Coordinates of C-alpha atoms and ligand atoms in Angstrom, one line a residue:
X1 CA -15.4 -13.7 9.0
X2 CA -14.2 -12.8 12.4
X3 CA -16.6 -10.9 14.6
X4 CA -16.5 -10.4 18.4
X5 CA -13.8 -13.2 18.8
X6 CA -15.6 -15.8 16.8
X7 CA -15.2 -17.2 13.2
X8 CA -18.6 -16.8 11.7
X9 CA -20.6 -17.2 8.5
X10 CA -22.3 -14.3 6.8
X11 CA -25.8 -13.6 8.3
X12 CA -27.3 -14.1 4.9
X13 CA -25.3 -17.3 4.5
X14 CA -23.7 -16.7 1.2
X15 CA -20.1 -17.3 0.2
X16 CA -17.8 -16.4 -2.7
X17 CA -14.9 -18.0 -4.5
X18 CA -11.3 -17.1 -4.3
X19 CA -9.2 -18.0 -7.3
X20 CA -5.5 -18.4 -8.1
X21 CA -4.7 -15.7 -10.7
X22 CA -2.0 -17.9 -12.3
X23 CA -4.3 -20.9 -12.9
X24 CA -7.9 -19.8 -12.6
X25 CA -8.4 -22.6 -10.0
X26 CA -10.7 -22.0 -7.1
X27 CA -8.6 -22.1 -3.9
X28 CA -11.2 -21.4 -1.3
X29 CA -14.5 -19.8 -0.4
X30 CA -15.2 -17.1 2.2
X31 CA -18.4 -15.6 3.6
X32 CA -20.1 -13.0 1.5
X33 CA -20.9 -10.3 4.2
X34 CA -23.4 -7.5 3.9
X35 CA -24.4 -4.4 5.8
X36 CA -25.7 -6.3 8.8
X37 CA -22.4 -8.2 9.2
X38 CA -20.6 -4.9 9.0
X39 CA -22.8 -3.4 11.6
X40 CA -22.3 -6.4 13.9
X41 CA -18.6 -6.0 13.5
X42 CA -18.7 -2.3 14.3
X43 CA -20.8 -3.0 17.4
X44 CA -18.2 -5.6 18.6
X45 CA -15.4 -3.1 18.0
X46 CA -17.3 -0.4 19.8
X47 CA -18.1 -2.6 22.8
X48 CA -14.4 -3.7 23.1
X49 CA -13.0 -0.1 22.9
X50 CA -13.4 0.8 26.5
X51 CA -11.3 -2.2 27.8
X52 CA -8.7 -2.3 25.0
X53 CA -8.0 1.5 25.2
X54 CA -7.5 1.1 28.9
X55 CA -4.7 -1.5 28.6
X56 CA -1.3 0.0 29.0
X57 CA 0.9 0.6 25.9
X58 CA 3.3 -2.0 27.3
X59 CA 0.6 -4.7 27.3
X60 CA -0.4 -3.8 23.8
X61 CA 3.3 -3.8 22.7
X62 CA 3.7 -7.3 24.1
X63 CA 0.7 -8.6 22.0
X64 CA 2.2 -6.9 18.9
X65 CA 5.6 -8.4 19.5
X66 CA 4.1 -11.8 19.9
X67 CA 2.3 -11.3 16.6
X68 CA 5.6 -10.2 15.0
X69 CA 7.2 -13.4 16.1
X70 CA 4.4 -15.6 15.0
X71 CA 4.3 -13.9 11.6
X72 CA 8.0 -14.5 11.1
X73 CA 7.8 -18.1 12.2
X74 CA 5.1 -18.7 9.7
X75 CA 6.6 -16.7 6.9
X76 CA 7.1 -19.7 4.5
X77 CA 3.5 -20.8 4.8
X78 CA 2.2 -17.2 4.5
X79 CA 4.3 -16.7 1.4
X80 CA 2.9 -19.8 -0.2
X81 CA -0.6 -18.7 0.5
X82 CA 0.1 -15.2 -0.8
X83 CA 1.6 -16.6 -4.1
X84 CA -1.4 -18.9 -4.6
X85 CA -3.9 -16.2 -3.9
X86 CA -2.3 -13.0 -5.3
X87 CA 0.3 -14.4 -7.7
X88 CA 3.6 -12.7 -6.9
X89 CA 6.7 -14.9 -7.1
X90 CA 7.4 -16.9 -3.9
X91 CA 10.5 -14.9 -3.0
X92 CA 8.7 -11.6 -3.3
X93 CA 5.9 -13.0 -1.2
X94 CA 8.5 -14.0 1.5
X95 CA 9.9 -10.5 1.4
X96 CA 6.5 -9.0 1.8
X97 CA 5.8 -11.1 4.9
X98 CA 9.0 -9.8 6.5
X99 CA 8.0 -6.3 5.6
X100 CA 4.5 -6.9 7.0
X101 CA 5.9 -8.3 10.3
X102 CA 8.3 -5.3 10.6
X103 CA 5.3 -3.0 11.1
X104 CA 4.2 -5.0 14.1
X105 CA 7.6 -4.6 15.8
X106 CA 7.9 -1.0 14.8
X107 CA 4.5 0.0 16.2
X108 CA 5.0 -2.1 19.3
X109 CA 8.1 0.1 20.0
X110 CA 6.4 3.4 18.9
X111 CA 3.4 2.6 21.0
X112 CA 5.4 2.6 24.2
X113 CA 6.4 6.2 23.5
X114 CA 2.8 7.6 23.3
X115 CA 3.1 10.5 25.7
X116 CA 2.0 14.1 26.1
X117 CA 3.4 17.5 26.8
X118 CA 3.5 20.0 29.6
X119 CA 3.1 23.4 28.0
X120 CA 3.6 27.0 29.2
X121 CA 0.9 29.7 29.4
X122 CA 1.0 33.5 29.2
X123 CA -0.6 33.4 32.7
X124 CA 1.8 32.7 35.5
X125 CA -0.8 30.8 37.4
X126 CA -1.8 28.5 34.5
X127 CA -0.3 25.4 33.0
X128 CA -1.3 23.2 30.0
X129 CA -1.1 19.4 29.8
X130 CA -1.7 17.3 26.6
X131 CA -2.3 13.6 26.2
X132 CA -2.7 11.5 23.1
X133 CA -5.6 9.1 23.2
X134 CA -6.9 6.5 20.6
X135 CA -9.4 7.9 18.1
X136 CA -11.9 5.0 18.7
X137 CA -13.2 2.4 16.3
X138 CA -11.3 2.3 13.0
X139 CA -12.7 1.0 9.7
X140 CA -10.1 -0.4 7.3
X141 CA -10.4 -1.2 3.6
X142 CA -7.3 -2.8 2.1
X143 CA -6.1 -3.8 -1.4
X144 CA -5.1 -7.1 -3.0
X145 CA -1.6 -6.1 -4.3
X146 CA 0.1 -6.3 -1.0
X147 CA -2.4 -8.5 0.9
X148 CA -0.5 -8.9 4.2
X149 CA 1.7 -5.8 4.6
X150 CA -1.2 -3.4 3.8
X151 CA -3.0 -4.9 6.8
X152 CA -0.2 -4.8 9.3
X153 CA 0.6 -1.2 8.3
X154 CA -2.9 -0.3 9.5
X155 CA -3.6 -2.8 12.2
X156 CA -0.1 -2.4 13.9
X157 CA -0.5 1.3 14.7
X158 CA -4.2 1.1 15.4
X159 CA -3.7 -1.6 18.0
X160 CA -0.6 0.1 19.5
X161 CA -2.6 3.3 19.9
X162 CA -5.4 1.4 21.7
X163 CA -8.0 1.5 18.9
X164 CA -10.4 -1.3 18.0
X165 CA -11.1 -2.1 14.3
X166 CA -13.1 -3.6 11.6
X167 CA -11.3 -4.6 8.4
X168 CA -12.6 -5.4 5.0
X169 CA -9.9 -6.9 2.7
X170 CA -10.0 -6.9 -1.1
X171 CA -12.3 -9.5 -2.5
X172 CA -9.4 -11.1 -4.4
X173 CA -7.3 -11.8 -1.3
X174 CA -9.5 -12.6 1.8
X175 CA -7.5 -15.7 2.6
X176 CA -4.3 -13.8 3.4
X177 CA -6.5 -11.5 5.7
X178 CA -7.8 -14.6 7.5
X179 CA -4.3 -15.8 8.1
X180 CA -3.3 -12.4 9.5
X181 CA -6.3 -12.5 11.9
X182 CA -5.3 -16.0 13.0
X183 CA -1.9 -14.6 14.1
X184 CA -3.4 -11.7 16.1
X185 CA -5.9 -14.1 17.8
X186 CA -3.1 -16.4 18.8
X187 CA -1.0 -13.4 20.0
X188 CA -3.7 -12.7 22.5
X189 CA -5.8 -9.8 21.0
X190 CA -9.1 -9.9 23.0
X191 CA -12.5 -10.6 21.5
X192 CA -14.1 -7.6 19.7
X193 CA -10.8 -5.7 19.3
X194 CA -10.2 -6.9 15.7
X195 CA -13.0 -7.8 13.3
X196 CA -12.9 -9.1 9.8
X197 CA -15.7 -8.7 7.3
X198 CA -15.3 -10.3 3.8
X199 CA -17.6 -9.4 0.9
X200 CA -17.7 -9.9 -2.8
X201 CA -19.4 -6.5 -3.3
X202 CA -17.5 -3.9 -1.3
X203 CA -19.9 -1.0 -1.8
X204 CA -22.5 -1.8 0.9
X205 CA -19.8 -2.4 3.4
X206 CA -18.1 0.9 2.5
X207 CA -21.5 2.7 2.9
X208 CA -21.9 1.3 6.5
X209 CA -18.3 2.1 7.4
X210 CA -18.6 5.7 6.3
X211 CA -22.0 6.4 7.8
X212 CA -21.9 4.7 11.2
X213 CA -21.2 7.3 13.9
X214 CA -19.4 4.7 16.0
X215 CA -16.6 4.6 13.4
X216 CA -14.2 7.5 14.2
X217 CA -11.6 6.9 11.5
X218 CA -11.5 5.4 8.0
X219 CA -8.3 4.2 6.5
X220 CA -8.2 3.0 2.9
X221 CA -5.6 1.8 0.5
X222 CA -6.6 1.4 -3.2
X223 CA -7.5 3.3 -6.3
X224 CA -7.8 7.1 -6.4
X225 CA -11.4 6.9 -7.6
X226 CA -12.6 4.7 -4.7
X227 CA -10.5 6.7 -2.2
X228 CA -12.1 9.9 -3.2
X229 CA -15.5 8.3 -3.1
X230 CA -15.0 7.0 0.4
X231 CA -13.3 10.1 1.8
X232 CA -16.3 12.1 0.5
X233 CA -18.7 9.9 2.2
X234 CA -16.7 9.8 5.4
X235 CA -16.9 13.6 5.5
X236 CA -20.6 13.3 6.3
X237 CA -19.8 11.6 9.6
X238 CA -16.6 13.8 10.1
X239 CA -14.5 10.7 10.4
X240 CA -10.8 11.1 10.4
X241 CA -9.5 9.8 7.0
X242 CA -6.3 8.4 5.7
X243 CA -6.2 7.3 2.1
X244 CA -3.2 5.8 0.3
X245 CA -4.0 5.9 -3.4
X246 CA -2.6 5.6 -6.9
X247 CA 0.6 6.9 -8.3
X248 CA 2.4 7.8 -11.5
X249 CA 6.0 7.8 -10.5
X250 CA 8.6 9.5 -12.6
X251 CA 12.1 7.9 -12.8
X252 CA 14.6 10.5 -13.9
X253 CA 18.0 9.6 -15.3
X254 CA 20.2 12.6 -15.4
X255 CA 23.1 13.0 -17.9
X256 CA 25.7 12.3 -15.3
X257 CA 24.0 9.1 -14.0
X258 CA 25.4 5.6 -14.2
X259 CA 23.0 4.6 -17.0
X260 CA 23.6 0.9 -16.6
X261 CA 23.0 1.0 -12.8
X262 CA 19.8 3.1 -13.4
X263 CA 18.6 0.6 -16.0
X264 CA 19.2 -2.3 -13.6
X265 CA 17.3 -0.4 -10.9
X266 CA 14.4 0.3 -13.3
X267 CA 14.2 -3.3 -14.4
X268 CA 14.1 -4.5 -10.8
X269 CA 11.6 -1.9 -9.6
X270 CA 9.2 -1.8 -12.5
X271 CA 8.5 -5.5 -12.7
X272 CA 8.1 -6.0 -8.9
X273 CA 4.7 -7.5 -8.3
X274 CA 4.2 -7.4 -12.2
X275 CA 4.1 -3.6 -11.9
X276 CA 1.0 -3.7 -9.6
X277 CA 2.4 -1.2 -7.0
X278 CA 1.4 2.4 -6.3
X279 CA 5.1 3.3 -6.3
X280 CA 5.9 1.7 -9.6
X281 CA 7.6 4.0 -12.1
X282 CA 5.2 5.0 -14.9
X283 CA 7.4 7.5 -16.8
X284 CA 11.1 6.8 -17.2
X285 CA 12.6 10.2 -18.2
X286 CA 16.0 9.4 -19.7
X287 CA 18.4 12.1 -20.9
X288 CA 19.1 11.8 -24.7
X289 CA 22.8 11.3 -24.1
X290 CA 22.0 8.2 -21.9
X291 CA 19.1 6.8 -23.9
X292 CA 20.9 4.1 -25.9
X293 CA 22.8 2.7 -23.0
X294 CA 19.8 2.8 -20.7
X295 CA 17.3 1.2 -23.2
X296 CA 19.9 -1.4 -24.2
X297 CA 20.5 -2.6 -20.6
X298 CA 16.8 -2.3 -19.7
X299 CA 15.7 -4.4 -22.7
X300 CA 18.4 -7.0 -22.0
X301 CA 17.3 -7.3 -18.4
X302 CA 13.6 -7.5 -19.3
X303 CA 14.4 -10.2 -21.8
X304 CA 15.9 -12.3 -19.0
X305 CA 12.8 -12.1 -16.9
X306 CA 10.8 -15.3 -16.6
X307 CA 7.0 -14.9 -16.4
X308 CA 4.8 -17.6 -15.0
X309 CA 3.3 -19.2 -11.9
X310 CA 5.0 -17.6 -8.9
X311 CA 5.3 -21.0 -7.3
X312 CA 7.8 -22.2 -10.0
X313 CA 11.5 -21.8 -9.5
X314 CA 13.1 -18.9 -11.4
X315 CA 9.9 -17.0 -12.1
X316 CA 10.4 -13.3 -11.6
X317 CA 7.1 -11.9 -12.9
X318 CA 3.7 -13.4 -11.9
X319 CA 0.2 -12.9 -13.3
X320 CA -1.9 -9.8 -13.1
X321 CA -4.9 -9.8 -10.7
X322 CA -7.6 -10.4 -13.3
X323 CA -8.5 -10.2 -16.9
X324 CA -9.7 -6.6 -16.6
X325 CA -6.1 -5.6 -15.5
X326 CA -4.6 -7.4 -18.5
X327 CA -7.1 -5.7 -20.9
X328 CA -6.1 -2.3 -19.4
X329 CA -2.4 -2.9 -19.9
X330 CA -3.0 -4.2 -23.4
X331 CA -5.1 -1.1 -24.3
X332 CA -2.3 1.3 -23.0
X333 CA 0.3 -0.5 -25.0
X334 CA -1.8 -0.6 -28.2
X335 CA -2.5 3.1 -27.8
X336 CA 1.2 4.0 -27.4
X337 CA 2.2 1.8 -30.4
X338 CA -0.5 3.4 -32.5
X339 CA 0.8 6.9 -31.6
X340 CA 4.4 6.0 -32.5
X341 CA 6.0 4.3 -29.5
X342 CA 8.6 1.6 -30.1
X343 CA 8.1 -1.8 -28.5
X344 CA 11.6 -3.4 -28.3
X345 CA 10.4 -6.2 -26.1
X346 CA 7.0 -7.6 -24.9
X347 CA 3.8 -5.8 -25.8
X348 CA 1.4 -8.7 -25.8
X349 CA -0.5 -11.2 -23.6
X350 CA 1.2 -14.5 -22.7
X351 CA -0.9 -17.6 -23.4
X352 CA 1.5 -20.4 -24.3
X353 CA 2.4 -23.2 -21.9
X354 CA -0.8 -23.1 -19.9
X355 CA -0.5 -19.3 -19.2
X356 CA -3.9 -18.8 -20.9
X357 CA -5.6 -20.2 -17.8
X358 CA -4.2 -17.2 -15.8
X359 CA -3.8 -13.4 -16.4
X360 CA -0.4 -12.9 -17.9
X361 CA 1.1 -10.0 -19.9
X362 CA 4.7 -10.0 -21.2
X363 CA 7.2 -7.7 -19.5
X364 CA 7.3 -4.7 -21.9
X365 CA 9.5 -1.8 -22.7
X366 CA 8.0 1.2 -24.6
X367 CA 10.3 3.8 -26.2
X368 CA 9.6 7.2 -27.6
X369 CA 6.7 7.7 -25.2
X370 CA 5.1 11.2 -25.5
X371 CA 2.5 13.2 -23.5
X372 CA -0.3 12.4 -25.9
X373 CA -0.2 8.7 -25.0
X374 CA -2.5 7.3 -22.3
X375 CA 0.3 5.5 -20.6
X376 CA 2.0 8.9 -20.0
X377 CA -1.0 10.1 -17.9
X378 CA -2.8 7.0 -16.5
X379 CA -1.5 4.6 -14.0
X380 CA -0.7 1.3 -15.7
X381 CA -0.5 -1.1 -12.8
X382 CA 1.2 -3.7 -15.1
X383 CA 4.6 -4.8 -16.4
X384 CA 5.2 -1.9 -18.8
X385 CA 8.2 0.4 -18.7
X386 CA 7.5 3.6 -20.7
X387 CA 10.7 5.4 -21.7
X388 CA 10.5 9.2 -22.4
X389 CA 13.7 10.7 -23.8
X390 CA 14.3 14.3 -22.8
X391 CA 16.9 16.9 -23.9
X392 CA 16.5 19.8 -21.5
X393 CA 17.7 19.1 -17.9
X394 CA 16.2 22.4 -16.7
X395 CA 12.7 21.2 -17.8
X396 CA 12.7 17.6 -16.5
X397 CA 11.3 18.4 -13.1
X398 CA 8.4 20.3 -14.6
X399 CA 7.7 17.3 -16.8
X400 CA 8.0 14.9 -13.9
X401 CA 5.6 17.1 -11.8
X402 CA 3.1 17.2 -14.6
X403 CA 0.6 14.7 -13.1
X404 CA -2.1 15.0 -10.4
X405 CA -0.4 12.1 -8.6
X406 CA 2.3 12.7 -5.9
X407 CA 3.4 9.4 -4.4
X408 CA 6.9 8.2 -5.4
X409 CA 9.6 9.5 -7.7
X410 CA 13.1 8.3 -8.4
X411 CA 16.3 10.2 -9.4
X412 CA 19.5 8.9 -10.8
X413 CA 22.5 11.2 -10.7
X414 CA 26.1 11.3 -9.4
X415 CA 25.7 14.9 -8.3
X416 CA 24.7 15.7 -4.8
X417 CA 23.5 19.1 -5.9
X418 CA 21.3 17.7 -8.6
X419 CA 19.9 15.0 -6.3
X420 CA 19.1 17.4 -3.4
X421 CA 17.6 20.0 -5.8
X422 CA 15.4 17.3 -7.3
X423 CA 14.4 16.0 -3.9
X424 CA 13.2 19.5 -2.9
X425 CA 11.5 20.3 -6.2
X426 CA 9.6 17.1 -7.0
X427 CA 6.0 17.2 -5.8
X428 CA 6.0 13.7 -4.6
X429 CA 6.2 12.4 -1.0
X430 CA 8.7 9.5 -1.4
X431 CA 11.9 10.0 -3.4
X432 CA 14.4 7.3 -4.2
X433 CA 17.8 8.7 -4.9
X434 CA 19.9 6.2 -6.8
X435 CA 17.7 3.8 -4.9
X436 CA 14.7 1.7 -5.9
X437 CA 13.4 0.7 -2.5
X438 CA 12.5 3.8 -0.5
X439 CA 10.2 1.8 1.8
X440 CA 10.5 0.7 5.4
X441 CA 8.3 0.4 8.5
X442 CA 10.4 3.2 10.0
X443 CA 9.5 5.9 7.4
X444 CA 6.4 7.9 6.6
X445 CA 4.7 6.5 3.5
X446 CA 1.9 8.2 1.7
X447 CA 1.1 10.6 -1.1
X448 CA 0.3 14.2 -2.1
X449 CA -2.4 15.4 -4.4
X450 CA -4.4 12.5 -6.0
X451 CA -2.1 10.0 -4.2
X452 CA -3.8 10.5 -0.9
X453 CA -4.0 11.9 2.6
X454 CA -2.0 10.9 5.7
X455 CA 1.1 8.8 6.2
X456 CA 1.6 5.2 7.3
X457 CA 4.7 3.9 9.0
X458 CA 7.2 6.0 10.9
X459 CA 6.0 7.9 13.9
X460 CA 3.5 9.7 11.7
X461 CA 1.8 6.4 11.1
X462 CA 0.9 6.2 14.8
X463 CA -0.3 9.8 15.0
X464 CA -3.0 8.9 12.5
X465 CA -4.8 6.8 15.2
X466 CA -4.4 9.3 18.1
X467 CA -6.4 12.4 19.2
X468 CA -4.6 15.1 21.2
X469 CA -6.5 16.2 24.3
X470 CA -5.5 19.3 26.2
X471 CA -6.1 20.4 29.8
X472 CA -5.7 24.0 31.1
X473 CA -4.8 23.9 34.7
X474 CA -5.2 26.8 37.1
X475 CA -2.6 27.0 39.9
X476 CA -4.6 29.8 41.6
Ligands
ADP501 P1 -8.4 -1.9 -7.6 O1 -9.1 -1.3 -8.7 O2 -7.0 -1.9 -7.6 O3 -9.0 -3.3 -7.2 P2 -10.0 -0.6 -5.6 O4 -9.9 0.8 -5.1 O5 -11.2 -1.0 -6.4 O6 -8.7 -1.0 -6.3 O7 -10.0 -1.6 -4.4 C1 -9.3 -1.4 -3.2 C2 -10.2 -1.8 -2.0 O8 -11.4 -1.0 -2.1 C3 -10.7 -3.2 -2.1 O9 -10.8 -3.7 -0.8 C4 -12.1 -3.1 -2.6 O10 -13.0 -4.1 -2.3 C5 -12.5 -1.8 -2.0 N1 -13.6 -1.0 -2.7 C6 -13.8 -0.9 -4.0 N2 -14.9 -0.2 -4.3 C7 -15.4 0.2 -3.1 C8 -16.6 0.9 -2.6 N3 -17.4 1.5 -3.5 N4 -16.8 1.0 -1.3 C9 -16.0 0.5 -0.4 N5 -14.9 -0.2 -0.8 C10 -14.6 -0.4 -2.1

């Protein structure tokens, strides 16, 4: 763990194993921190806040730009580490490292524009001045599915704003977190400003984060259940909260869409990270007139995907995070099949050729999916593309919106009117229009409803770490 500028063991001395999800092999051990470690990390962040928040935005930007350069120069090694620890194919890991580094450059630039306003008053002898200041110590809890970019998306803006922080990474991917901390340390982040606590059991750490009055903001990315739990606890200390949670993205193919292009997009998007992404489509609404063409191309593309160890050439789909994840996907597919869904491809675990040592599920297409199936309602987080055929164009937005989640949605149409009407009517915060990658450091990312609170990236991502302070000034 990294506390107050030192790499340290857990106070209680324990460690836990990190394993490769493709092979089951142990690839490292990290300290198993507890509440006392979390409190020591918060104390360090609290002590460092006065001096770090007093640095200029220009100095902080220089540190972030150095970290951006270091991350890019180490991209190949970071990608190999990520593939070994998290499982995604090496090329996808490489792409994630670039995306992760982009947040550091973006927030270095945004941080230089932290300013205030000079505001009018109804009194001729009064003026108002606002400034934006860092919120204070930030506690961060991050997931395993994007184990580097989900860190920089929080640490970049927090550091640019002048906050200090304590981060607890997912227990499945602490080695990527350590590698990110190495970069910040080398880039010149002073002792105490960033602190890393690793733990096999996240709950006691979460309890300390959400009850310690020195923590002024909690930022979390992960499941909706845990996000709600932590946001509820953080309310007790009135901490500012950002939570980026689950999704159940609709992917709408309109009658006038290029069905083949849409199917290619769906195949590329759905199986990214083996479907373990909060913006992964979970209901593919395809108009009846397009269904044969769409399902034909989708199934062909899925049939061409190679599943295996992400380090091997040509592999496009890696393992799932653990066996629980495989069992959940399997149960959703069995439920759908039992209720009448077709399974033109996939639908089962993969065990041949040594894959039984890891956690693999075959890329799967489900057809004839209906609202009574679990997959229609619950997030899958796995390599399953559920196709729902619809007839009534006027009803498809209602069907798409029929979920408590509100993160990403996708629309395929050749009509500007249809696209923009859907963009306005979909109750989701990120909409891909004939586009399967609506993500960038420069845009606000986050969800509505059960998908969360707050935005990361864009200029909104920096506001999450700033307080606005106002002065009323008398000229009398
Ligand atoms: P998943 O089910 O995809 O692993 P989680 O929401 O359980 O998603 O995990 C996301 C992050 O939340 C991880 O860092 C995990 O350790 C952490 N986490 C899970 N449960 C708790 C909890 N009760 N308190 C604090 N952090 C938690």
